[in-house]
Short mmCIF file of C-alpha atoms in Angstrom, two decimals:
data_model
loop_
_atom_site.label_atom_id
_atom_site.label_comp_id
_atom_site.label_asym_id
_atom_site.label_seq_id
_atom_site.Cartn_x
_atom_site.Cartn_y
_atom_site.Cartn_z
CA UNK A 1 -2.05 6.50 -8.73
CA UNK A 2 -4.22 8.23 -6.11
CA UNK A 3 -1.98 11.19 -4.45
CA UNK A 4 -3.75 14.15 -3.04
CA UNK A 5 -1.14 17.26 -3.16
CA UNK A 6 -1.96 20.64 -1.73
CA UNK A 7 -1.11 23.19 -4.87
CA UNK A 8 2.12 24.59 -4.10
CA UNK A 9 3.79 27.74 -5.87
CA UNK A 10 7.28 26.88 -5.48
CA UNK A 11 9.28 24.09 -7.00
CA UNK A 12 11.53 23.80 -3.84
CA UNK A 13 7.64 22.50 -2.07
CA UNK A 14 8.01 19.35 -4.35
CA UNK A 15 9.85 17.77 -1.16
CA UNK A 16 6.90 18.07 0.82
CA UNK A 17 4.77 16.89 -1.68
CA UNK A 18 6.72 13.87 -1.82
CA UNK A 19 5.82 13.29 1.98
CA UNK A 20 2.56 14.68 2.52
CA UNK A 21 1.51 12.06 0.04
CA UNK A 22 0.51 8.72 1.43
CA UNK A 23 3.46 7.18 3.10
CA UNK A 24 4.08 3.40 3.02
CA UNK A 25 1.87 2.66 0.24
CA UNK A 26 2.41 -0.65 -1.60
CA UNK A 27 4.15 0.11 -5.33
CA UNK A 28 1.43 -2.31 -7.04
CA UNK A 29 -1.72 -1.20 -5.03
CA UNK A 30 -0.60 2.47 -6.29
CA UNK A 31 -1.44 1.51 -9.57
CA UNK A 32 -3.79 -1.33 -10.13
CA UNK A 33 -7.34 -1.30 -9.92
CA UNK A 34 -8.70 -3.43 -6.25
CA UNK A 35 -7.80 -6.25 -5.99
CA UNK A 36 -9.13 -8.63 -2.94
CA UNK A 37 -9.18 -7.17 0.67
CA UNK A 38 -8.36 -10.49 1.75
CA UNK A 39 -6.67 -13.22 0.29
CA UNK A 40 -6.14 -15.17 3.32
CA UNK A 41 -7.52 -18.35 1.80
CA UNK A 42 -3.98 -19.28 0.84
CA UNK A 43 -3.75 -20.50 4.39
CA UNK A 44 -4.19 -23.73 4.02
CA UNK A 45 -4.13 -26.63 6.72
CA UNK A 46 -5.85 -29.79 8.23
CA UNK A 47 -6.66 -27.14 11.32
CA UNK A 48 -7.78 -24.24 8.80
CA UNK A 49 -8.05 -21.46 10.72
CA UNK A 50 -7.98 -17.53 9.55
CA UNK A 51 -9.07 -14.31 10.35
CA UNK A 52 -11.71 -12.63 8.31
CA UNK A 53 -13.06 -8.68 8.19
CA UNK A 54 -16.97 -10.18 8.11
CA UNK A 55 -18.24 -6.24 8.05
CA UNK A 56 -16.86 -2.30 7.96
CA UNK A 57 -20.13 -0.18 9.27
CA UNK A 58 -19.30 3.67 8.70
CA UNK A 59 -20.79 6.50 10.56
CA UNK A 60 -20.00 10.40 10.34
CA UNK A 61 -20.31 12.74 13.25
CA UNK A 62 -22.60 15.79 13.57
CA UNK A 63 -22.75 18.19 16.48
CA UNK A 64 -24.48 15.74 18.98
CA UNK A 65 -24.18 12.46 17.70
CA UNK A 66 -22.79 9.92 14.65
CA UNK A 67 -24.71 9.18 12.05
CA UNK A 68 -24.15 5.57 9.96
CA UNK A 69 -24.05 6.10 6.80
CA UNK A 70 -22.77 3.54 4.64
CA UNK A 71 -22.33 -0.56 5.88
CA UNK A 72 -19.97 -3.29 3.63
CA UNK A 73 -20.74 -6.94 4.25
CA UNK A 74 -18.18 -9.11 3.45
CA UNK A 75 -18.57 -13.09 2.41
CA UNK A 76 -16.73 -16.13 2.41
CA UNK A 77 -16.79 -19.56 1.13
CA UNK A 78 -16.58 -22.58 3.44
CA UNK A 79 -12.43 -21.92 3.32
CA UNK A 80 -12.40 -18.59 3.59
CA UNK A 81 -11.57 -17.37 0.34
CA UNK A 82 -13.69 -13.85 -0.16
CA UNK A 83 -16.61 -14.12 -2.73
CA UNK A 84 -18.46 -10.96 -2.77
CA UNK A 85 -18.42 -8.04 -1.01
CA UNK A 86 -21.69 -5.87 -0.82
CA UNK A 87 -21.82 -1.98 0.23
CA UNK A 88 -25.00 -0.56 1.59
CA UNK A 89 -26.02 3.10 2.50
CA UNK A 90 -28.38 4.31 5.09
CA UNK A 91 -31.93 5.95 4.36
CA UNK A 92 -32.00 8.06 6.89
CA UNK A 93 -35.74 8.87 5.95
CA UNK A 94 -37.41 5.20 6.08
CA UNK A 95 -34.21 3.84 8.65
CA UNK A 96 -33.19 1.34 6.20
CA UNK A 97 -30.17 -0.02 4.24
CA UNK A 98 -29.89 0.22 0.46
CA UNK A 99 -28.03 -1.50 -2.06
CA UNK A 100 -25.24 0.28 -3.59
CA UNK A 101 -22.85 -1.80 -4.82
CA UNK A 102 -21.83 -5.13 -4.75
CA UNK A 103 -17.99 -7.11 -6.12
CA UNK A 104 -18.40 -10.42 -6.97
CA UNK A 105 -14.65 -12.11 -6.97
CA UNK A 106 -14.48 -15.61 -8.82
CA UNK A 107 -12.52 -17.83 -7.37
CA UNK A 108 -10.04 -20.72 -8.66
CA UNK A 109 -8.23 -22.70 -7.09
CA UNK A 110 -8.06 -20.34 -4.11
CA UNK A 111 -7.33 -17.51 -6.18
CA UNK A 112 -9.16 -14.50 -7.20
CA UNK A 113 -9.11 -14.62 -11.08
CA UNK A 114 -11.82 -12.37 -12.24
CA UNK A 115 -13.42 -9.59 -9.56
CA UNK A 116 -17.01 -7.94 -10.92
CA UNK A 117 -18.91 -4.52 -9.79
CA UNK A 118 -22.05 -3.84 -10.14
CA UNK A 119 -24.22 -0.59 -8.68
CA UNK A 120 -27.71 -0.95 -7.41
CA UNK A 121 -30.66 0.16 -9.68
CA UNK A 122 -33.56 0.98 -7.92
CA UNK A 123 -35.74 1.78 -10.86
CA UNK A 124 -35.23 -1.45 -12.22
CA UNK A 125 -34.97 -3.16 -9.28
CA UNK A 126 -31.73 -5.02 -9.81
CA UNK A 127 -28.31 -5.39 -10.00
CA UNK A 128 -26.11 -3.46 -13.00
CA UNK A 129 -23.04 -4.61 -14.10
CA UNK A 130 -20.33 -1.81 -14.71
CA UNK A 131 -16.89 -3.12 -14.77
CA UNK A 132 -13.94 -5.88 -13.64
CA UNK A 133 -10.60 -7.23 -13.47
CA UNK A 134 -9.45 -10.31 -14.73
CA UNK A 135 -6.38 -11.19 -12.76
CA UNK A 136 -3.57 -13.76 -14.12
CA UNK A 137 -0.95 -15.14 -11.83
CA UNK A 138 2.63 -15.98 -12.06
CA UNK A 139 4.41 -19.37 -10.79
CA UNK A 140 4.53 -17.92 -7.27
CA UNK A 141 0.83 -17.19 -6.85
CA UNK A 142 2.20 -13.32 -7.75
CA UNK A 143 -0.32 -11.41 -9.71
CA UNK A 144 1.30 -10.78 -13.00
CA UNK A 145 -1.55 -9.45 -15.15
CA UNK A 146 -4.57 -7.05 -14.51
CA UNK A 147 -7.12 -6.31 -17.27
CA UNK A 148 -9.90 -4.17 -16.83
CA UNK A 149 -12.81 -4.05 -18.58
CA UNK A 150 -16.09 -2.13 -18.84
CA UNK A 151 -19.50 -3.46 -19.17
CA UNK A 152 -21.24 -2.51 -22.78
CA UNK A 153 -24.61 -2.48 -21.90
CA UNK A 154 -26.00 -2.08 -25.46
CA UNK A 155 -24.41 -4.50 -27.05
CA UNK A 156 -23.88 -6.79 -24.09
CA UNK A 157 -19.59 -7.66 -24.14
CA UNK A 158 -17.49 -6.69 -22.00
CA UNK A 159 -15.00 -3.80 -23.82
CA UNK A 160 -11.12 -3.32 -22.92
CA UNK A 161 -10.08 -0.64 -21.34
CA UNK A 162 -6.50 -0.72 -19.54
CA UNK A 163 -3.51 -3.83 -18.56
CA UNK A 164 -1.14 -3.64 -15.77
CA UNK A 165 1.46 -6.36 -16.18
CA UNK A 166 3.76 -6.92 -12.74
CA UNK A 167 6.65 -8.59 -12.19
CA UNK A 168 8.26 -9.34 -8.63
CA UNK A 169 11.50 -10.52 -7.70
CA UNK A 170 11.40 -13.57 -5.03
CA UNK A 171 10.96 -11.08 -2.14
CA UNK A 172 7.65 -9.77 -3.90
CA UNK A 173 8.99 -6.49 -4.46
CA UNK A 174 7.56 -5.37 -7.53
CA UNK A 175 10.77 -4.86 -10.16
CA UNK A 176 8.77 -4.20 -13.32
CA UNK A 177 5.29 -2.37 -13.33
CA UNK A 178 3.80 -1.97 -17.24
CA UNK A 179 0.53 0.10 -17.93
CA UNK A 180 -1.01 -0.17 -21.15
CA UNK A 181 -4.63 1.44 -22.60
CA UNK A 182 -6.83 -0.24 -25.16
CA UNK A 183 -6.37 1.17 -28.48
CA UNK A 184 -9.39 0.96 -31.11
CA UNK A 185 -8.05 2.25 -34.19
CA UNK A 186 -5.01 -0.86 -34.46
CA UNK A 187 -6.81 -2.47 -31.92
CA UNK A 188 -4.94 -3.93 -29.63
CA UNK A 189 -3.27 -3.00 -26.11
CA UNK A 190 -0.97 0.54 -26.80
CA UNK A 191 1.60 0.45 -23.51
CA UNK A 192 1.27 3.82 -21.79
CA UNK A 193 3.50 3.57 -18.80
CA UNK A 194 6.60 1.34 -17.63
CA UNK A 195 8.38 1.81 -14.34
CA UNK A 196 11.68 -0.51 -13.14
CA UNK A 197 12.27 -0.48 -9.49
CA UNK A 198 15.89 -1.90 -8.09
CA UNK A 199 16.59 -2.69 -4.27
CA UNK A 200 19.62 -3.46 -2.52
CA UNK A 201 19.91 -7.08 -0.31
CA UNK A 202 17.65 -5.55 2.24
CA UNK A 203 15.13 -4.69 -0.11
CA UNK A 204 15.41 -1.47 0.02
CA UNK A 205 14.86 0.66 -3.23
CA UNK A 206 17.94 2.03 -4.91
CA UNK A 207 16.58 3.07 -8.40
CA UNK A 208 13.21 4.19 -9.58
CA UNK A 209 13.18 4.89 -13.58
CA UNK A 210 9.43 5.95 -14.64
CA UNK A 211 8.44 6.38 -18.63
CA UNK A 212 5.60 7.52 -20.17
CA UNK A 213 3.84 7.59 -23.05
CA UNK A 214 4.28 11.09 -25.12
CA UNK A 215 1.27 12.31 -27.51
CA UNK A 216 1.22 11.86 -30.18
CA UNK A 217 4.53 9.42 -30.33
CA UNK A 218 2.96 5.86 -29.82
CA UNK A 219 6.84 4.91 -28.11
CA UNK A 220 7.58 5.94 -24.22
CA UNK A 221 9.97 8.22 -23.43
CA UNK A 222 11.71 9.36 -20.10
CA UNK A 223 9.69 10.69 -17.63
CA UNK A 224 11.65 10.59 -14.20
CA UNK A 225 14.04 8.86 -12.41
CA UNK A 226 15.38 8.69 -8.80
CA UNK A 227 18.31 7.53 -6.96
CA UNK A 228 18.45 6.80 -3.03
CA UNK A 229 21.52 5.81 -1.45
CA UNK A 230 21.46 4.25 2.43
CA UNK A 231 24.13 3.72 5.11
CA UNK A 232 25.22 0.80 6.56
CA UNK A 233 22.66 0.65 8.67
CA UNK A 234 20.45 0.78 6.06
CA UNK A 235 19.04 4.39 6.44
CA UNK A 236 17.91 6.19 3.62
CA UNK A 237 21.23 9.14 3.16
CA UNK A 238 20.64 10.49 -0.31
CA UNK A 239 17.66 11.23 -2.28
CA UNK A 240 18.38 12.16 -6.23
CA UNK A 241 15.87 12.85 -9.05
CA UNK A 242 16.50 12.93 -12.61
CA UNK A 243 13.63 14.55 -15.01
CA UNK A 244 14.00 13.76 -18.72
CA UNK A 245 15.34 16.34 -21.52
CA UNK A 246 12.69 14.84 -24.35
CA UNK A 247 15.42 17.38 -26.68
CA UNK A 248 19.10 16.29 -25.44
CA UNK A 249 17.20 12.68 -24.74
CA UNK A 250 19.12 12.32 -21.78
CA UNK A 251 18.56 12.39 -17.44
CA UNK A 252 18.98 15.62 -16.52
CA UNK A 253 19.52 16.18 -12.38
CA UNK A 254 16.19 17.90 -10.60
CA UNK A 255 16.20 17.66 -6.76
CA UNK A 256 18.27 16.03 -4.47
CA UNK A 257 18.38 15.82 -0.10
CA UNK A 258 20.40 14.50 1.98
CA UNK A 259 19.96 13.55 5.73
CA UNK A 260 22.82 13.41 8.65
CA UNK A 261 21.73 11.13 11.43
CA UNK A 262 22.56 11.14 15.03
CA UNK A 263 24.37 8.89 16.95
CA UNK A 264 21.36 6.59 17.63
CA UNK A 265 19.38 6.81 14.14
CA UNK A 266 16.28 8.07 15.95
CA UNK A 267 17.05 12.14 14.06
CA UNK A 268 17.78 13.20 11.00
CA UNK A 269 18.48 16.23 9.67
CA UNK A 270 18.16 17.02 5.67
CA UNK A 271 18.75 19.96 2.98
CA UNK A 272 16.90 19.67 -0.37
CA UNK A 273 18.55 21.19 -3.06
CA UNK A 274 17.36 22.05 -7.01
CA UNK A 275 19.27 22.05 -9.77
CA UNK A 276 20.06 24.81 -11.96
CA UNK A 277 21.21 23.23 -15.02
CA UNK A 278 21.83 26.51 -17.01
CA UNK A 279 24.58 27.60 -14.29
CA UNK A 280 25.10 23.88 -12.89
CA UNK A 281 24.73 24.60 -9.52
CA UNK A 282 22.81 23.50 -7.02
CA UNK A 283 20.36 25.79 -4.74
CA UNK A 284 19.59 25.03 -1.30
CA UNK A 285 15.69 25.80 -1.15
CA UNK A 286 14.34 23.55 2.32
CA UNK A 287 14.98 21.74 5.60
CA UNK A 288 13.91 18.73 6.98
CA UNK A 289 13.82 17.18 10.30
CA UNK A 290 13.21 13.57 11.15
CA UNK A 291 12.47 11.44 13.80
CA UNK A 292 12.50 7.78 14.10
CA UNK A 293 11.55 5.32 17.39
CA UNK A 294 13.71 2.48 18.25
CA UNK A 295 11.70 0.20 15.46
CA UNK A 296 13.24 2.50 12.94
CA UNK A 297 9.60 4.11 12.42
CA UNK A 298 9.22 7.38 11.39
CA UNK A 299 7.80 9.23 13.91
CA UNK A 300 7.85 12.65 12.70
CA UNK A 301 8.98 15.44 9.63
CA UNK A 302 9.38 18.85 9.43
CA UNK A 303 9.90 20.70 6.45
CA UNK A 304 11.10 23.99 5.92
CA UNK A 305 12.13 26.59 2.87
CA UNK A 306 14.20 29.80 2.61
CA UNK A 307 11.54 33.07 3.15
CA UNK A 308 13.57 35.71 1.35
CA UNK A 309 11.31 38.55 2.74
CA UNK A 310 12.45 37.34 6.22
CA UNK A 311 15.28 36.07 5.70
CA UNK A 312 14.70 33.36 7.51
CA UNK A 313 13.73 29.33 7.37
CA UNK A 314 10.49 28.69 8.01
CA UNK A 315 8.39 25.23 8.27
CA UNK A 316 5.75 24.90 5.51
CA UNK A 317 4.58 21.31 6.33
CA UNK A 318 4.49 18.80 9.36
CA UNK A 319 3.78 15.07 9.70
CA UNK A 320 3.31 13.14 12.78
CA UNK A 321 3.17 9.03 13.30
CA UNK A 322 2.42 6.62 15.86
CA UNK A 323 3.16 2.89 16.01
CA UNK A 324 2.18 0.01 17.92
CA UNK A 325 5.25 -2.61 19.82
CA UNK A 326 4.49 -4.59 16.71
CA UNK A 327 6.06 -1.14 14.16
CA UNK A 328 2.37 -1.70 13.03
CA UNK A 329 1.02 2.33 12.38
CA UNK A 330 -1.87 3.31 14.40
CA UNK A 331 -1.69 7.08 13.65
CA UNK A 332 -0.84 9.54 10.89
CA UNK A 333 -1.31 13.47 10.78
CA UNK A 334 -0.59 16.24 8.67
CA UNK A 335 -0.15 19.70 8.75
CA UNK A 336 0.86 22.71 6.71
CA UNK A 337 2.25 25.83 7.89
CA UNK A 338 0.36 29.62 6.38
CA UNK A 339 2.22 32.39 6.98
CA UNK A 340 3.88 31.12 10.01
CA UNK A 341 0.51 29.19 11.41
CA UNK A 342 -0.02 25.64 11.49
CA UNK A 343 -3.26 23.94 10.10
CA UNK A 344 -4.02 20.71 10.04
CA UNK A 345 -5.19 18.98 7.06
CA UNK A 346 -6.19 15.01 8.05
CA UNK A 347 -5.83 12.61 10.67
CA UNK A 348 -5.93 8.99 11.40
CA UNK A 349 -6.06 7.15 14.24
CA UNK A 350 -6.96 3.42 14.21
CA UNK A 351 -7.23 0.47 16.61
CA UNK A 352 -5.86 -2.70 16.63
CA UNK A 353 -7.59 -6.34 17.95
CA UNK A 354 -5.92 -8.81 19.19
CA UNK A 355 -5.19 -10.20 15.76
CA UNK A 356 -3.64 -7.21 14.82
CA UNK A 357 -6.52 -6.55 12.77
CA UNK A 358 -7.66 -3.06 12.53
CA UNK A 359 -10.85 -2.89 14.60
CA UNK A 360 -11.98 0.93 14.42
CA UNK A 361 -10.62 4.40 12.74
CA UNK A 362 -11.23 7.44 13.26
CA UNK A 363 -10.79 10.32 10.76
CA UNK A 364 -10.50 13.73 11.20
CA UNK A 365 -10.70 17.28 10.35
CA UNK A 366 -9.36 20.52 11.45
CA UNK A 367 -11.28 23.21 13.43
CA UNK A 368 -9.35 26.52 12.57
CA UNK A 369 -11.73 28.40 14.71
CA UNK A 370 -10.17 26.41 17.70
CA UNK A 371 -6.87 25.15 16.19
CA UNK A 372 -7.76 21.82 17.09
CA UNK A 373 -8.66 18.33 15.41
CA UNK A 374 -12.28 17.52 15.04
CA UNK A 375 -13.80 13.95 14.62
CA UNK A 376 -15.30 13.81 11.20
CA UNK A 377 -15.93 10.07 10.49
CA UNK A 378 -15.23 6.94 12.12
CA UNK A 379 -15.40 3.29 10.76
CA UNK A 380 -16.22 0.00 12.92
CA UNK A 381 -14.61 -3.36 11.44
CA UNK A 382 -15.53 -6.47 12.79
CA UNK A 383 -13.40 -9.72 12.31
CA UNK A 384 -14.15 -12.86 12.71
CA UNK A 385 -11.23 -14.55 14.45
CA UNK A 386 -10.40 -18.00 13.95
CA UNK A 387 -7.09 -18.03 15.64
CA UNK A 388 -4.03 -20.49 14.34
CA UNK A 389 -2.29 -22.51 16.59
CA UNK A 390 0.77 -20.17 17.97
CA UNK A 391 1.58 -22.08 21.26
CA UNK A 392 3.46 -25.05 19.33
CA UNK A 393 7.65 -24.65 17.80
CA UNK A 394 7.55 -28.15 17.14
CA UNK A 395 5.00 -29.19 14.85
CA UNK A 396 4.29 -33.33 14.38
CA UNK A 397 3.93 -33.39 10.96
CA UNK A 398 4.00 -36.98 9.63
CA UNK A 399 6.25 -39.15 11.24
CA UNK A 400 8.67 -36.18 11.50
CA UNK A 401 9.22 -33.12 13.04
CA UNK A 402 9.00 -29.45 12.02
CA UNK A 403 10.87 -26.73 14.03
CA UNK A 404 10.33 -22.93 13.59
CA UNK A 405 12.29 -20.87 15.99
CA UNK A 406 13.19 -18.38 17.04
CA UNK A 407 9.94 -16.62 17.75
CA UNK A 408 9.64 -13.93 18.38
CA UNK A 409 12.56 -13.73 15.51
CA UNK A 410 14.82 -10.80 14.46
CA UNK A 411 16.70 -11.06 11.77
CA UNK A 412 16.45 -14.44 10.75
CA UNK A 413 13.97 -17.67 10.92
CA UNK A 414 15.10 -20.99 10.83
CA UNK A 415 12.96 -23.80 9.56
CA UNK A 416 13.56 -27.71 10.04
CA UNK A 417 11.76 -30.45 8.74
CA UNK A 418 14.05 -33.13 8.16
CA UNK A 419 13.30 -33.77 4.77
CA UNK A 420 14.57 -31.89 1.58
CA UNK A 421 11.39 -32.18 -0.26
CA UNK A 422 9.22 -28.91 1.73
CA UNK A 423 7.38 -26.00 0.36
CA UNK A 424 7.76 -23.18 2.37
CA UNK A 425 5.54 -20.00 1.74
CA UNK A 426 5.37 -16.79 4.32
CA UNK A 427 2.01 -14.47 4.38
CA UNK A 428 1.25 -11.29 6.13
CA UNK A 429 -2.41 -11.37 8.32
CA UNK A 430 -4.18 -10.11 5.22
CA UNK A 431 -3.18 -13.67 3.49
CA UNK A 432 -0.44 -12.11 0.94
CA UNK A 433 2.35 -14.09 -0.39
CA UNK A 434 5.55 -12.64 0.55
CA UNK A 435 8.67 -15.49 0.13
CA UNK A 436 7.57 -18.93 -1.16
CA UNK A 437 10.07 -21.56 -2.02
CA UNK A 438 11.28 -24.96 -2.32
CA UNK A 439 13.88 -26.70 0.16
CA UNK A 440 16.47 -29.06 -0.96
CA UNK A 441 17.75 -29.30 2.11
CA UNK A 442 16.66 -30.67 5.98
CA UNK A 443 17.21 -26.91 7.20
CA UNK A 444 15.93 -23.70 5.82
CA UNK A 445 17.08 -20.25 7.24
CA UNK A 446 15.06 -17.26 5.36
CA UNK A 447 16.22 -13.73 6.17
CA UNK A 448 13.85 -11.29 7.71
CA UNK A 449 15.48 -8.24 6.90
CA UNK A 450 13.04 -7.17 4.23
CA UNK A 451 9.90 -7.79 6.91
CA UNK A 452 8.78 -4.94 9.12
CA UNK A 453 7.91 -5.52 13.01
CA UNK A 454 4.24 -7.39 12.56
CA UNK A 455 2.40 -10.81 12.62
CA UNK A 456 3.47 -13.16 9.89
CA UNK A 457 2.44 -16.75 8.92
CA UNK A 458 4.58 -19.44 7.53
CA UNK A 459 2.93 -22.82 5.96
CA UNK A 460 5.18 -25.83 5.45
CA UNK A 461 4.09 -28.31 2.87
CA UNK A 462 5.72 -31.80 2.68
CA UNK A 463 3.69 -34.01 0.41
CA UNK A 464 0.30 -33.35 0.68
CA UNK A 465 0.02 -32.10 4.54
CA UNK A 466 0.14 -28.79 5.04
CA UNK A 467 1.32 -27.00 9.03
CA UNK A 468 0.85 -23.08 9.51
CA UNK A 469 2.90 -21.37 12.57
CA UNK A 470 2.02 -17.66 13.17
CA UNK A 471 5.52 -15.76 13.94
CA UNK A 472 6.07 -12.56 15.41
CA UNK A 473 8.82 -10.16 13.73
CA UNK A 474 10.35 -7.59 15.88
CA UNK A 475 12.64 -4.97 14.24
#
């Protein structure tokens, strides 16, 4: 789990930790190792046709110009599925690229099962191996098991080293996440971390329970739970955590905040409070101010605490976002707030293609000299755009007929295709399975409530032809 937290002295701050950390970030790619950038080989038809990131060349910027500095060359087999991936850095003495690392990614039947690193030698002149994942999927083309393993060089085997075990409910919301560390003295796989995840019918996420593993006990124990209640408009209203008391072996209450919203959803105002479990009472210790845009996007936070030398609220951190018509984010900066002055501590802002594919982003860093954001580093991707058939809402397929509509949909998509023998299956751009089932009847409708505003992709299978029609979700 890769958070960066500025070190705060207060406990109250732990709200703005929670936030300042990366926002929107997939439950499973918090925890397992890479997996593949892009899987979009499941897309399968008679016209194949996908989008592929062929290259990412970096550069960072000095006073009077950008530098490259490191270049990743991506490669695909003849249908798209990714097969290695190679990273390069620039000399800038002899103005030429080097070998750094390469990730080989096996492939069966069009799935990544095994994905291998190696680093670049240059005193012997060759490729090293260092580590990979073997990757095990579930009936739905889920992943369900990550091992990784490190390369033993002496005696030539490849050694254990950690498991993540998923399991997803039919939305592909991840319900049960298991972490587990190789163990040489029983041996065998000692389970180190286990987190269940609940969500309500719009997939939102109700309960969080974490364990962990507690030296020198080889059994988990409770390590922190949280409880989020939404209105009926599906806004997020109450925010509860629980830490565990390892001596009472019970949930013990910790923070909570809730937010009032205006009349239109787009502000929200919230109070975090902590508990005091001695005097059970709860302290109010910080503020929070939200905005949202008609998309239901977050737009921006404020958070505040009590100063009790001037009596007085006062913001400690800020976050700002910006998001395409399509919800999809195209900017995200932070700030924190030192004795009353704001600094900033990152920004991103990133451009879109056509495809929806991110094309550039730029990263940057903040001047305090001139209280201003300063470009730091800047990445170029460049796609390769093979672009599937989107003008067509009747599809021959067969002798029949297959209708998709509406699109642009809302809240709902209905699917016809006048048989009850179909496979249905819906991926994002980057190829990801997100619903896949099996009709028994001539009309399917699939609710879009869990799907953000984006690009989506839904292949119908009826025997052994396969259609794709690219939809648009608005929210």
């Amino acid at each position: 789990m890769k958070k960066n937290y500025t070190i705060l002295f207060t406990v109250s701050f732990i709200f703005v930790c929670q936030f300042l950390s990366a926002q929107s970030i997939d439950f499973r790619n918090r925890y397992k190792k890479q997996y593949v950038a892009y899987q979009i080989s499941k897309l399968k038809s008679t016209n194949k046709s996908v989008v592929v990131c062929d290259s990412v060349l970096q550069f960072n910027y000095s006073a009077t110009d950008s530098i490259q500095t490191h270049r990743t060359i991506n490669r695909f087999d003849s249908v798209a599925n990714q097969i290695a991936s190679i990273t390069y850095r620039w000399d800038t003495i002899n103005h030429l690229w080097i070998d750094t690392m390469k990730n080989d990614f096996i492939i069966t039947n069009n799935k990544c099962t095994e994905s291998i690193v190696s680093l670049w030698n240059p005193k012997k002149n060759k490729w090293v191996t260092k580590e990979k994942d073997d990757y095990t999927f579930d009936a739905n083309n889920f992943i369900y098991q990550d091992i990784y393993s490190l390369w033993d060089s002496t005696n030539n085997v490849w050694v254990n080293n950690s498991k993540y075990i998923y399991k997803d409910n039919a939305q592909r919301y991840d319900t049960i996440y298991e972490g587990y560390r190789w163990d040489k003295t029983i041996p065998g796989w000692l389970i180190t971390q286990r987190d269940s995840i609940t969500y309500n019918s719009a997939g939102k996420e109700t309960l969080h329970i974490s364990y962990a593993l507690s030296y020198p006990s080889t059994s988990l124990s409770g390590l922190s739970k949280t409880v989020k209640t939404y209105n009926q408009s599906n806004q997020l209203v109450e925010t509860i955590t629980y830490n565990w008391d390892s001596k009472g072996l019970k949930w013990i209450l910790y923070t909570k905040e809730d937010l009032l919203y205006d009349q239109n959803g787009l502000h929200a105002n919230g109070t975090s409070e902590v508990y005091s479990a001695s005097v059970s009472v709860w302290t109010k210790v910080g503020e929070t101010e939200y905005t949202f845009d008609s998309l239901g996007n977050q737009t921006s936070y404020i958070y505040s605490q009590w100063d009790s030398y001037f009596s007085r609220w006062m913001p400690v951190g800020k976050s700002e976002q910006a998001f395409n018509s399509n919800g999809q984010q195209i900017m995200d900066a932070q700030y924190q707030y030192i004795i009353g002055i704001i600094y900033g501590t990152y920004k991103t802002v990133i451009t879109l293609d056509a495809n929806n594919l991110t094309s550039k982003g730029i990263y940057y860093t903040w001047n305090s000299n001139t209280n201003s954001w300063v470009p730091n580093m800047k990445n170029y991707y460049y796609n390769s755009a093979h672009s599937i058939s989107d003008s067509l809402t009747e599809i021959p397929l067969q002798n029949a007929k297959v209708l998709v509509y509406p699109n642009p949909a809302k809240n709902q998509l209905t699917i016809s295709t006048q048989t009850d023998n179909a496979s249905i299956t819906i991926y994002n751009y980057l190829g990801e399975i997100l619903t896949s089932q099996k009709t028994n009847t001539d009309k399917t409708i699939i609710s879009l409530e869990p799907f953000t505003a984006g690009i989506y992709f839904v292949s119908i299978t009826v025997g052994t032809t396969t259609v794709i029609k690219k939809i648009t979700v608005v929210k």
